[in-house]
Amino acid sequence: MRSQVLDLTRELIARPSISPRDEGCQELMADRLKAIGFTVEHMPFEDVSNLWAWRGEAKPRLVFAGHTDVVPVGSLESWQSDPFEPTLREGYLYGRGAADMKSSLAAMIVAAERFVAQHPSHEGSIGLLITSDEEDIAINGTKRVIETLQARGETIDYCVVGEPSSSARLGDAIRVGRRGSLNGTLTLNGPLGHVAYPDATPNSLHEALRCLTPLTRRVWDEGNEYFRATSFQISNLNSGTGAVNVIPDKVRVAFNFRYSTEQTEATLKSAVEDAIAEIDSRVTSEIDWHTSGLPFLSQQGVLTDTVVSTIKEITGLDTEKSTAGGTSDARFIVPSGIETVEIGPVNATIHKINERIALSDLEPLAAVYQRIMEKVLIASKRTGTTT
């Protein structure tokens, strides 16, 4: 039997929507949603495409959220097949976005189509919030849409984000929150010099290593019930003239904290700034900070219980409630008091060469999404457990 989820996932992968480009993915989704009675509103902000679509006006409003943009593909020569030519091989669908997260988007659309076909006069309302700005700086995507909806008095009761939350098997983990993400870029400036005369010239590169290396070894905290321990990682180091006999005059180091609620931005910044204060006074320093997201934890009630029971019903697994992994657009949704759960494909190959998803996971993912719709909008209404 031909898989509708597979067909739509392949159509989406074939569109090279490297962030913040959408390349027509949202138009494709919008056409299918309009065909089943959704009202569609495109919300472009700057160079970002956003889609807000909804069916019905009553409460509760259950929204599915995701992104059409993908990360760059890296070295084309390293891919076994063209990343934007969806390819079936040995039980997997290969292509950029296969797991993160065009399969989730396809599963959402197909689930909505099947749900509406079976429940054309359903209670409550369904929404989809789709952006092309999740993998980039994320300032003109979900964040702006949520702000716009709030300004118009439009409320969301529950939100399912289709991020690839699973670890080894579909549904073995869901995300109920995320650690904070704090980025820093340290620039050190000193004089150029000859390597044969280190006493005469302070080495900016040595100073950078001297102040930052202890931070890589530091135990920041042990985490807590919901969050893994805080980590510090250096991601980029740029320095040198290219000559082997010249002490470099400039060093630029980029690093990131993924932090639990045991820390705050202030404590982390203070620790780095204290380390920088110890460098040679002949070397000047400058640090720039950028917050990708604060740590957040969703309230856990009707939706969380529904997702947990649905995963058990569809896959047979007892899922883990996790806050691991990178950040996601849920960071713009949870602070509004919206109960939010992230449930999606296995994340083992996301952002990697030869990204893929198991073909056997596509239809079950749509089944999970459809069953969540049925339980939240149909079953819970009958039992009086909605908001």
mmCIF file of C-alpha atoms in Angstrom:
data_model
loop_
_atom_site.group_PDB
_atom_site.id
_atom_site.type_symbol
_atom_site.label_atom_id
_atom_site.label_comp_id
_atom_site.label_asym_id
_atom_site.label_seq_id
_atom_site.Cartn_x
_atom_site.Cartn_y
_atom_site.Cartn_z
ATOM 1 C CA MET A 1 0.000 0.000 0.000
ATOM 2 C CA ARG A 2 1.382 3.383 -1.002
ATOM 3 C CA SER A 3 2.192 5.692 1.918
ATOM 4 C CA GLN A 4 0.652 9.154 1.727
ATOM 5 C CA VAL A 5 3.131 10.362 4.348
ATOM 6 C CA LEU A 6 6.053 9.102 2.276
ATOM 7 C CA ASP A 7 4.779 10.793 -0.870
ATOM 8 C CA LEU A 8 4.387 14.186 0.816
ATOM 9 C CA THR A 9 7.700 13.904 2.659
ATOM 10 C CA ARG A 10 9.443 13.295 -0.661
ATOM 11 C CA GLU A 11 7.748 16.340 -2.190
ATOM 12 C CA LEU A 12 8.942 18.508 0.697
ATOM 13 C CA ILE A 13 12.504 17.178 0.694
ATOM 14 C CA ALA A 14 12.785 17.916 -3.034
ATOM 15 C CA ARG A 15 12.444 21.628 -2.242
ATOM 16 C CA PRO A 16 15.912 22.923 -1.164
ATOM 17 C CA SER A 17 14.639 25.094 1.672
ATOM 18 C CA ILE A 18 17.913 25.979 3.363
ATOM 19 C CA SER A 19 17.120 28.405 6.175
ATOM 20 C CA PRO A 20 15.473 30.886 5.950
ATOM 21 C CA ARG A 21 14.162 29.912 2.524
ATOM 22 C CA ASP A 22 10.896 28.006 2.239
ATOM 23 C CA GLU A 23 10.972 27.221 -1.499
ATOM 24 C CA GLY A 24 7.213 26.722 -1.735
ATOM 25 C CA CYS A 25 6.864 24.107 1.000
ATOM 26 C CA GLN A 26 4.271 26.149 2.857
ATOM 27 C CA GLU A 27 2.231 26.795 -0.285
ATOM 28 C CA LEU A 28 2.128 23.049 -0.892
ATOM 29 C CA MET A 29 0.923 22.450 2.667
ATOM 30 C CA ALA A 30 -1.528 25.361 2.551
ATOM 31 C CA ASP A 31 -3.224 24.019 -0.584
ATOM 32 C CA ARG A 32 -3.876 20.689 1.091
ATOM 33 C CA LEU A 33 -5.158 22.335 4.256
ATOM 34 C CA LYS A 34 -7.496 24.660 2.353
ATOM 35 C CA ALA A 35 -8.947 21.615 0.604
ATOM 36 C CA ILE A 36 -10.158 20.263 3.971
ATOM 37 C CA GLY A 37 -11.629 23.498 5.269
ATOM 38 C CA PHE A 38 -8.703 25.260 6.922
ATOM 39 C CA THR A 39 -8.423 29.017 6.829
ATOM 40 C CA VAL A 40 -4.906 29.902 5.711
ATOM 41 C CA GLU A 41 -2.947 33.037 6.532
ATOM 42 C CA HIS A 42 0.580 33.663 5.290
ATOM 43 C CA MET A 43 2.624 35.821 7.678
ATOM 44 C CA PRO A 44 5.908 36.864 6.043
ATOM 45 C CA PHE A 45 8.281 38.813 8.270
ATOM 46 C CA GLU A 46 11.424 40.162 6.593
ATOM 47 C CA ASP A 47 12.858 37.232 4.578
ATOM 48 C CA VAL A 48 11.009 34.568 6.563
ATOM 49 C CA SER A 49 7.897 32.688 5.437
ATOM 50 C CA ASN A 50 5.340 31.760 8.084
ATOM 51 C CA LEU A 51 2.078 29.871 7.743
ATOM 52 C CA TRP A 52 -0.800 30.079 10.219
ATOM 53 C CA ALA A 53 -3.739 27.817 9.370
ATOM 54 C CA TRP A 54 -6.742 26.839 11.451
ATOM 55 C CA ARG A 55 -10.008 24.933 11.270
ATOM 56 C CA GLY A 56 -12.763 25.879 13.710
ATOM 57 C CA GLU A 57 -12.962 28.584 16.358
ATOM 58 C CA ALA A 58 -14.039 26.698 19.482
ATOM 59 C CA LYS A 59 -11.912 25.628 22.418
ATOM 60 C CA PRO A 60 -9.791 23.734 22.973
ATOM 61 C CA ARG A 61 -7.426 24.817 20.212
ATOM 62 C CA LEU A 62 -4.813 22.169 19.448
ATOM 63 C CA VAL A 63 -1.912 23.461 17.340
ATOM 64 C CA PHE A 64 0.794 21.512 15.539
ATOM 65 C CA ALA A 65 4.007 23.478 15.005
ATOM 66 C CA GLY A 66 7.093 22.938 12.877
ATOM 67 C CA HIS A 67 9.519 24.364 10.345
ATOM 68 C CA THR A 68 10.144 23.933 6.645
ATOM 69 C CA ASP A 69 13.727 25.232 6.697
ATOM 70 C CA VAL A 70 16.713 22.897 6.862
ATOM 71 C CA VAL A 71 20.408 23.282 7.636
ATOM 72 C CA PRO A 72 23.062 23.388 4.873
ATOM 73 C CA VAL A 73 24.087 20.039 3.408
ATOM 74 C CA GLY A 74 27.850 20.291 3.864
ATOM 75 C CA SER A 75 30.063 18.426 1.403
ATOM 76 C CA LEU A 76 27.942 17.103 -1.467
ATOM 77 C CA GLU A 77 30.650 14.567 -2.239
ATOM 78 C CA SER A 78 30.088 12.970 1.154
ATOM 79 C CA TRP A 79 26.428 12.231 0.506
ATOM 80 C CA GLN A 80 25.583 8.859 -0.996
ATOM 81 C CA SER A 81 22.775 10.531 -2.952
ATOM 82 C CA ASP A 82 21.743 14.089 -3.730
ATOM 83 C CA PRO A 83 20.388 15.575 -0.461
ATOM 84 C CA PHE A 84 17.494 17.210 -2.306
ATOM 85 C CA GLU A 85 16.585 14.158 -4.369
ATOM 86 C CA PRO A 86 14.688 12.020 -1.849
ATOM 87 C CA THR A 87 16.045 8.513 -2.172
ATOM 88 C CA LEU A 88 14.791 5.172 -0.879
ATOM 89 C CA ARG A 89 17.521 2.798 0.167
ATOM 90 C CA GLU A 90 17.525 -0.245 2.444
ATOM 91 C CA GLY A 91 14.376 0.676 4.318
ATOM 92 C CA TYR A 92 15.169 4.372 4.759
ATOM 93 C CA LEU A 93 14.250 7.644 3.088
ATOM 94 C CA TYR A 94 17.372 9.776 2.601
ATOM 95 C CA GLY A 95 17.508 13.538 2.111
ATOM 96 C CA ARG A 96 18.116 16.795 3.944
ATOM 97 C CA GLY A 97 15.151 17.349 6.216
ATOM 98 C CA ALA A 98 14.056 13.709 6.203
ATOM 99 C CA ALA A 99 14.130 13.639 10.009
ATOM 100 C CA ASP A 100 14.366 17.354 10.817
ATOM 101 C CA MET A 101 11.572 17.825 10.103
ATOM 102 C CA LYS A 102 9.798 17.372 6.789
ATOM 103 C CA SER A 103 8.551 13.910 7.712
ATOM 104 C CA SER A 104 6.839 15.437 10.748
ATOM 105 C CA LEU A 105 5.227 18.107 8.582
ATOM 106 C CA ALA A 106 3.968 15.491 6.143
ATOM 107 C CA ALA A 107 2.629 13.391 9.005
ATOM 108 C CA MET A 108 0.799 16.424 10.431
ATOM 109 C CA ILE A 109 -0.893 17.209 7.112
ATOM 110 C CA VAL A 110 -1.910 13.606 6.443
ATOM 111 C CA ALA A 111 -3.123 13.200 10.037
ATOM 112 C CA ALA A 112 -5.260 16.344 9.701
ATOM 113 C CA GLU A 113 -6.721 15.113 6.412
ATOM 114 C CA ARG A 114 -7.645 11.748 7.908
ATOM 115 C CA PHE A 115 -9.016 13.279 11.090
ATOM 116 C CA VAL A 116 -11.244 15.738 9.241
ATOM 117 C CA ALA A 117 -12.487 12.998 6.907
ATOM 118 C CA GLN A 118 -13.597 10.964 9.926
ATOM 119 C CA HIS A 119 -14.748 13.900 12.063
ATOM 120 C CA PRO A 120 -15.884 16.679 9.715
ATOM 121 C CA SER A 121 -17.843 18.385 12.523
ATOM 122 C CA HIS A 122 -15.226 17.904 15.223
ATOM 123 C CA GLU A 123 -15.270 19.784 18.510
ATOM 124 C CA GLY A 124 -12.629 22.413 19.273
ATOM 125 C CA SER A 125 -10.236 23.639 16.624
ATOM 126 C CA ILE A 126 -7.001 22.559 14.962
ATOM 127 C CA GLY A 127 -4.163 24.870 13.985
ATOM 128 C CA LEU A 128 -0.826 24.612 12.218
ATOM 129 C CA LEU A 129 1.981 27.089 12.835
ATOM 130 C CA ILE A 130 4.807 26.617 10.355
ATOM 131 C CA THR A 131 7.938 28.754 9.916
ATOM 132 C CA SER A 132 11.061 28.823 7.736
ATOM 133 C CA ASP A 133 13.210 30.410 10.461
ATOM 134 C CA GLU A 134 13.862 27.703 13.074
ATOM 135 C CA GLU A 135 17.338 26.651 11.975
ATOM 136 C CA ASP A 136 18.609 30.214 11.569
ATOM 137 C CA ILE A 137 18.441 33.155 14.002
ATOM 138 C CA ALA A 138 14.745 32.500 14.703
ATOM 139 C CA ILE A 139 13.637 36.081 15.260
ATOM 140 C CA ASN A 140 11.105 36.419 12.430
ATOM 141 C CA GLY A 141 9.454 33.028 12.652
ATOM 142 C CA THR A 142 7.482 31.358 15.432
ATOM 143 C CA LYS A 143 8.386 34.148 17.833
ATOM 144 C CA ARG A 144 6.761 36.819 15.628
ATOM 145 C CA VAL A 145 3.719 34.673 14.848
ATOM 146 C CA ILE A 146 3.043 33.993 18.531
ATOM 147 C CA GLU A 147 3.392 37.712 19.285
ATOM 148 C CA THR A 148 0.967 38.537 16.464
ATOM 149 C CA LEU A 149 -1.610 36.006 17.635
ATOM 150 C CA GLN A 150 -1.384 37.297 21.199
ATOM 151 C CA ALA A 151 -1.841 40.885 20.022
ATOM 152 C CA ARG A 152 -5.005 39.791 18.201
ATOM 153 C CA GLY A 153 -6.317 37.935 21.244
ATOM 154 C CA GLU A 154 -6.034 34.523 19.577
ATOM 155 C CA THR A 155 -5.276 31.814 22.118
ATOM 156 C CA ILE A 156 -3.721 28.357 21.900
ATOM 157 C CA ASP A 157 -4.527 25.711 24.499
ATOM 158 C CA TYR A 158 -2.199 22.885 23.487
ATOM 159 C CA CYS A 159 0.757 22.642 21.108
ATOM 160 C CA VAL A 160 2.517 19.632 19.587
ATOM 161 C CA VAL A 161 5.909 20.459 18.064
ATOM 162 C CA GLY A 162 7.163 17.955 15.505
ATOM 163 C CA GLU A 163 10.850 18.161 16.377
ATOM 164 C CA PRO A 164 12.754 14.853 16.128
ATOM 165 C CA SER A 165 12.548 13.888 19.797
ATOM 166 C CA SER A 166 13.059 10.134 19.557
ATOM 167 C CA SER A 167 16.428 8.553 20.334
ATOM 168 C CA ALA A 168 16.509 4.967 19.029
ATOM 169 C CA ARG A 169 12.866 4.116 18.322
ATOM 170 C CA LEU A 170 9.913 6.278 17.341
ATOM 171 C CA GLY A 171 8.268 7.517 20.531
ATOM 172 C CA ASP A 172 10.913 6.416 23.023
ATOM 173 C CA ALA A 173 11.323 10.041 24.164
ATOM 174 C CA ILE A 174 9.335 13.266 24.096
ATOM 175 C CA ARG A 175 10.513 16.740 25.011
ATOM 176 C CA VAL A 176 8.703 18.646 27.741
ATOM 177 C CA GLY A 177 11.298 21.408 27.982
ATOM 178 C CA ARG A 178 14.802 22.360 26.890
ATOM 179 C CA ARG A 179 18.008 23.613 28.414
ATOM 180 C CA GLY A 180 19.020 27.219 27.897
ATOM 181 C CA SER A 181 21.484 28.122 25.166
ATOM 182 C CA LEU A 182 23.934 30.997 25.696
ATOM 183 C CA ASN A 183 26.520 31.846 23.028
ATOM 184 C CA GLY A 184 29.667 33.891 23.500
ATOM 185 C CA THR A 185 32.338 35.187 21.135
ATOM 186 C CA LEU A 186 35.602 36.248 22.719
ATOM 187 C CA THR A 187 38.052 38.395 20.749
ATOM 188 C CA LEU A 188 41.574 39.004 22.024
ATOM 189 C CA ASN A 189 43.950 41.543 20.481
ATOM 190 C CA GLY A 190 47.680 41.773 21.083
ATOM 191 C CA PRO A 191 50.831 42.667 19.143
ATOM 192 C CA LEU A 192 52.343 40.584 16.370
ATOM 193 C CA GLY A 193 55.702 39.153 17.254
ATOM 194 C CA HIS A 194 58.418 36.654 16.417
ATOM 195 C CA VAL A 195 58.025 33.220 17.986
ATOM 196 C CA ALA A 196 61.732 33.271 18.880
ATOM 197 C CA TYR A 197 61.136 36.188 21.289
ATOM 198 C CA PRO A 198 58.072 35.226 23.378
ATOM 199 C CA ASP A 199 59.226 37.345 26.315
ATOM 200 C CA ALA A 200 58.803 40.451 24.188
ATOM 201 C CA THR A 201 55.362 39.609 22.800
ATOM 202 C CA PRO A 202 52.336 38.266 24.712
ATOM 203 C CA ASN A 203 50.698 35.457 22.759
ATOM 204 C CA SER A 204 46.988 36.166 22.340
ATOM 205 C CA LEU A 205 46.288 32.579 21.381
ATOM 206 C CA HIS A 206 47.996 31.259 24.507
ATOM 207 C CA GLU A 207 46.022 33.702 26.614
ATOM 208 C CA ALA A 208 42.754 32.538 25.084
ATOM 209 C CA LEU A 209 43.596 28.914 25.773
ATOM 210 C CA ARG A 210 44.785 29.703 29.278
ATOM 211 C CA CYS A 211 41.557 31.381 30.326
ATOM 212 C CA LEU A 212 39.093 29.103 28.511
ATOM 213 C CA THR A 213 40.600 25.630 29.007
ATOM 214 C CA PRO A 214 39.670 25.493 32.729
ATOM 215 C CA LEU A 215 36.085 26.273 31.747
ATOM 216 C CA THR A 216 35.962 23.171 29.520
ATOM 217 C CA ARG A 217 36.940 21.020 32.535
ATOM 218 C CA ARG A 218 34.701 22.665 35.080
ATOM 219 C CA VAL A 219 31.736 20.809 36.580
ATOM 220 C CA TRP A 220 29.078 23.499 36.458
ATOM 221 C CA ASP A 221 26.316 21.575 38.175
ATOM 222 C CA GLU A 222 24.745 18.123 38.345
ATOM 223 C CA GLY A 223 21.479 19.130 36.694
ATOM 224 C CA ASN A 224 18.215 18.256 38.435
ATOM 225 C CA GLU A 225 15.074 16.168 38.102
ATOM 226 C CA TYR A 226 14.203 17.604 34.698
ATOM 227 C CA PHE A 227 17.480 18.924 33.257
ATOM 228 C CA ARG A 228 20.855 17.445 32.410
ATOM 229 C CA ALA A 229 23.983 19.088 33.763
ATOM 230 C CA THR A 230 25.208 22.352 32.259
ATOM 231 C CA SER A 231 27.916 22.029 29.589
ATOM 232 C CA PHE A 232 30.457 24.439 28.091
ATOM 233 C CA GLN A 233 31.694 23.769 24.552
ATOM 234 C CA ILE A 234 34.105 25.681 22.308
ATOM 235 C CA SER A 235 32.788 25.564 18.752
ATOM 236 C CA ASN A 236 35.157 27.786 16.744
ATOM 237 C CA LEU A 237 38.745 29.020 17.131
ATOM 238 C CA ASN A 238 40.244 31.426 14.592
ATOM 239 C CA SER A 239 43.778 32.822 14.807
ATOM 240 C CA GLY A 240 47.133 33.078 13.119
ATOM 241 C CA THR A 241 48.693 34.623 10.024
ATOM 242 C CA GLY A 242 49.509 31.357 8.299
ATOM 243 C CA ALA A 243 53.202 31.742 9.067
ATOM 244 C CA VAL A 244 54.781 29.300 11.529
ATOM 245 C CA ASN A 245 57.142 31.886 13.005
ATOM 246 C CA VAL A 246 54.688 34.677 13.885
ATOM 247 C CA ILE A 247 52.903 35.108 17.211
ATOM 248 C CA PRO A 248 49.286 35.966 16.281
ATOM 249 C CA ASP A 249 47.874 39.347 17.165
ATOM 250 C CA LYS A 250 44.176 38.411 17.104
ATOM 251 C CA VAL A 251 42.166 35.433 18.331
ATOM 252 C CA ARG A 252 38.451 34.867 18.041
ATOM 253 C CA VAL A 253 36.807 32.054 20.006
ATOM 254 C CA ALA A 254 33.128 31.087 19.853
ATOM 255 C CA PHE A 255 31.597 28.960 22.588
ATOM 256 C CA ASN A 256 28.241 27.815 23.886
ATOM 257 C CA PHE A 257 26.623 26.980 27.210
ATOM 258 C CA ARG A 258 23.735 24.513 27.316
ATOM 259 C CA TYR A 259 22.521 25.122 30.801
ATOM 260 C CA SER A 260 20.029 23.833 33.311
ATOM 261 C CA THR A 261 17.852 25.797 35.664
ATOM 262 C CA GLU A 262 20.642 25.392 38.227
ATOM 263 C CA GLN A 263 22.374 28.275 36.402
ATOM 264 C CA THR A 264 21.410 31.711 35.164
ATOM 265 C CA GLU A 265 22.846 33.778 32.344
ATOM 266 C CA ALA A 266 24.339 36.085 34.961
ATOM 267 C CA THR A 267 26.259 33.311 36.742
ATOM 268 C CA LEU A 268 27.625 31.912 33.491
ATOM 269 C CA LYS A 269 28.676 35.289 32.112
ATOM 270 C CA SER A 270 30.342 36.164 35.407
ATOM 271 C CA ALA A 271 32.412 32.961 35.375
ATOM 272 C CA VAL A 272 33.684 33.657 31.854
ATOM 273 C CA GLU A 273 34.392 37.307 32.569
ATOM 274 C CA ASP A 274 36.319 36.366 35.730
ATOM 275 C CA ALA A 275 38.487 34.041 33.641
ATOM 276 C CA ILE A 276 39.103 36.717 31.023
ATOM 277 C CA ALA A 277 40.188 39.161 33.728
ATOM 278 C CA GLU A 278 43.233 36.951 34.377
ATOM 279 C CA ILE A 279 44.787 37.332 30.920
ATOM 280 C CA ASP A 280 47.962 39.311 30.273
ATOM 281 C CA SER A 281 47.225 43.035 30.615
ATOM 282 C CA ARG A 282 49.019 43.723 27.317
ATOM 283 C CA VAL A 283 46.240 41.822 25.502
ATOM 284 C CA THR A 284 42.873 43.540 25.161
ATOM 285 C CA SER A 285 39.625 41.614 25.155
ATOM 286 C CA GLU A 286 36.070 42.000 23.932
ATOM 287 C CA ILE A 287 33.178 39.590 24.426
ATOM 288 C CA ASP A 288 29.810 39.483 22.698
ATOM 289 C CA TRP A 289 26.906 37.491 24.082
ATOM 290 C CA HIS A 290 23.869 36.078 22.300
ATOM 291 C CA THR A 291 20.985 34.181 23.891
ATOM 292 C CA SER A 292 19.456 31.464 21.712
ATOM 293 C CA GLY A 293 16.957 30.488 24.365
ATOM 294 C CA LEU A 294 16.317 30.431 28.082
ATOM 295 C CA PRO A 295 15.718 27.101 29.824
ATOM 296 C CA PHE A 296 12.036 26.239 29.897
ATOM 297 C CA LEU A 297 9.761 23.488 31.202
ATOM 298 C CA SER A 298 6.184 23.085 30.006
ATOM 299 C CA GLN A 299 3.311 22.510 32.362
ATOM 300 C CA GLN A 300 2.282 18.863 32.135
ATOM 301 C CA GLY A 301 -1.397 18.019 32.059
ATOM 302 C CA VAL A 302 -3.976 16.862 29.533
ATOM 303 C CA LEU A 303 -1.743 17.070 26.463
ATOM 304 C CA THR A 304 1.287 15.428 28.056
ATOM 305 C CA ASP A 305 -0.830 12.577 29.417
ATOM 306 C CA THR A 306 -2.459 12.217 26.011
ATOM 307 C CA VAL A 307 0.860 12.017 24.168
ATOM 308 C CA VAL A 308 2.253 9.478 26.638
ATOM 309 C CA SER A 309 -0.810 7.216 26.365
ATOM 310 C CA THR A 310 -0.933 7.600 22.575
ATOM 311 C CA ILE A 311 2.688 6.544 22.148
ATOM 312 C CA LYS A 312 1.999 3.483 24.303
ATOM 313 C CA GLU A 313 -1.082 2.682 22.227
ATOM 314 C CA ILE A 314 0.584 3.108 18.815
ATOM 315 C CA THR A 315 4.147 1.905 19.476
ATOM 316 C CA GLY A 316 3.916 -0.092 22.693
ATOM 317 C CA LEU A 317 6.649 2.047 24.278
ATOM 318 C CA ASP A 318 6.762 3.748 27.650
ATOM 319 C CA THR A 319 8.142 7.104 26.598
ATOM 320 C CA GLU A 320 10.703 9.178 28.484
ATOM 321 C CA LYS A 321 9.933 12.792 29.327
ATOM 322 C CA SER A 322 13.129 14.624 28.435
ATOM 323 C CA THR A 323 14.638 18.110 28.184
ATOM 324 C CA ALA A 324 17.776 16.969 26.328
ATOM 325 C CA GLY A 325 19.028 18.041 22.928
ATOM 326 C CA GLY A 326 19.321 21.443 21.322
ATOM 327 C CA THR A 327 16.810 24.224 21.625
ATOM 328 C CA SER A 328 13.589 24.463 19.603
ATOM 329 C CA ASP A 329 10.799 26.877 18.764
ATOM 330 C CA ALA A 330 8.922 25.563 21.793
ATOM 331 C CA ARG A 331 10.929 28.206 23.663
ATOM 332 C CA PHE A 332 8.634 30.826 22.108
ATOM 333 C CA ILE A 333 5.442 28.890 22.847
ATOM 334 C CA VAL A 334 5.797 27.578 26.411
ATOM 335 C CA PRO A 335 6.296 31.012 28.064
ATOM 336 C CA SER A 336 2.765 31.950 26.975
ATOM 337 C CA GLY A 337 1.415 29.257 29.304
ATOM 338 C CA ILE A 338 0.640 26.838 26.462
ATOM 339 C CA GLU A 339 1.103 23.178 27.389
ATOM 340 C CA THR A 340 3.595 21.963 24.814
ATOM 341 C CA VAL A 341 5.054 18.563 23.919
ATOM 342 C CA GLU A 342 7.655 17.788 21.254
ATOM 343 C CA ILE A 343 7.188 14.425 19.551
ATOM 344 C CA GLY A 344 8.805 13.422 16.289
ATOM 345 C CA PRO A 345 11.186 11.051 14.486
ATOM 346 C CA VAL A 346 14.453 9.476 15.573
ATOM 347 C CA ASN A 347 17.107 12.193 15.741
ATOM 348 C CA ALA A 348 20.253 10.096 15.154
ATOM 349 C CA THR A 349 21.028 11.635 11.740
ATOM 350 C CA ILE A 350 19.677 15.177 12.033
ATOM 351 C CA HIS A 351 22.026 17.872 10.657
ATOM 352 C CA LYS A 352 24.355 15.085 9.459
ATOM 353 C CA ILE A 353 25.518 13.773 6.108
ATOM 354 C CA ASN A 354 23.062 11.182 4.740
ATOM 355 C CA GLU A 355 20.183 12.307 6.961
ATOM 356 C CA ARG A 356 17.431 9.699 6.893
ATOM 357 C CA ILE A 357 14.251 8.332 8.454
ATOM 358 C CA ALA A 358 13.053 4.734 8.618
ATOM 359 C CA LEU A 359 10.200 4.146 6.181
ATOM 360 C CA SER A 360 8.498 2.078 8.867
ATOM 361 C CA ASP A 361 8.195 5.187 11.090
ATOM 362 C CA LEU A 362 6.296 7.412 8.660
ATOM 363 C CA GLU A 363 2.759 6.056 8.935
ATOM 364 C CA PRO A 364 3.000 5.425 12.710
ATOM 365 C CA LEU A 365 4.026 9.063 13.204
ATOM 366 C CA ALA A 366 0.901 10.215 11.357
ATOM 367 C CA ALA A 367 -1.126 7.772 13.443
ATOM 368 C CA VAL A 368 0.273 9.300 16.637
ATOM 369 C CA TYR A 369 -0.640 12.817 15.510
ATOM 370 C CA GLN A 370 -4.128 11.762 14.403
ATOM 371 C CA ARG A 371 -4.797 9.922 17.651
ATOM 372 C CA ILE A 372 -3.712 12.992 19.645
ATOM 373 C CA MET A 373 -6.300 15.008 17.686
ATOM 374 C CA GLU A 374 -8.973 12.430 18.452
ATOM 375 C CA LYS A 375 -8.193 12.269 22.149
ATOM 376 C CA VAL A 376 -7.881 16.015 22.716
ATOM 377 C CA LEU A 377 -10.753 17.181 20.521
ATOM 378 C CA ILE A 378 -13.144 14.233 20.681
ATOM 379 C CA ALA A 379 -12.546 11.904 23.624
ATOM 380 C CA SER A 380 -11.534 14.534 26.183
ATOM 381 C CA LYS A 381 -14.523 16.688 25.234
ATOM 382 C CA ARG A 382 -16.853 13.826 26.110
ATOM 383 C CA THR A 383 -15.173 13.310 29.496
ATOM 384 C CA GLY A 384 -14.992 17.003 30.325
ATOM 385 C CA THR A 385 -11.183 17.134 30.643
ATOM 386 C CA THR A 386 -10.526 20.011 28.264
ATOM 387 C CA THR A 387 -9.511 23.495 29.334
#
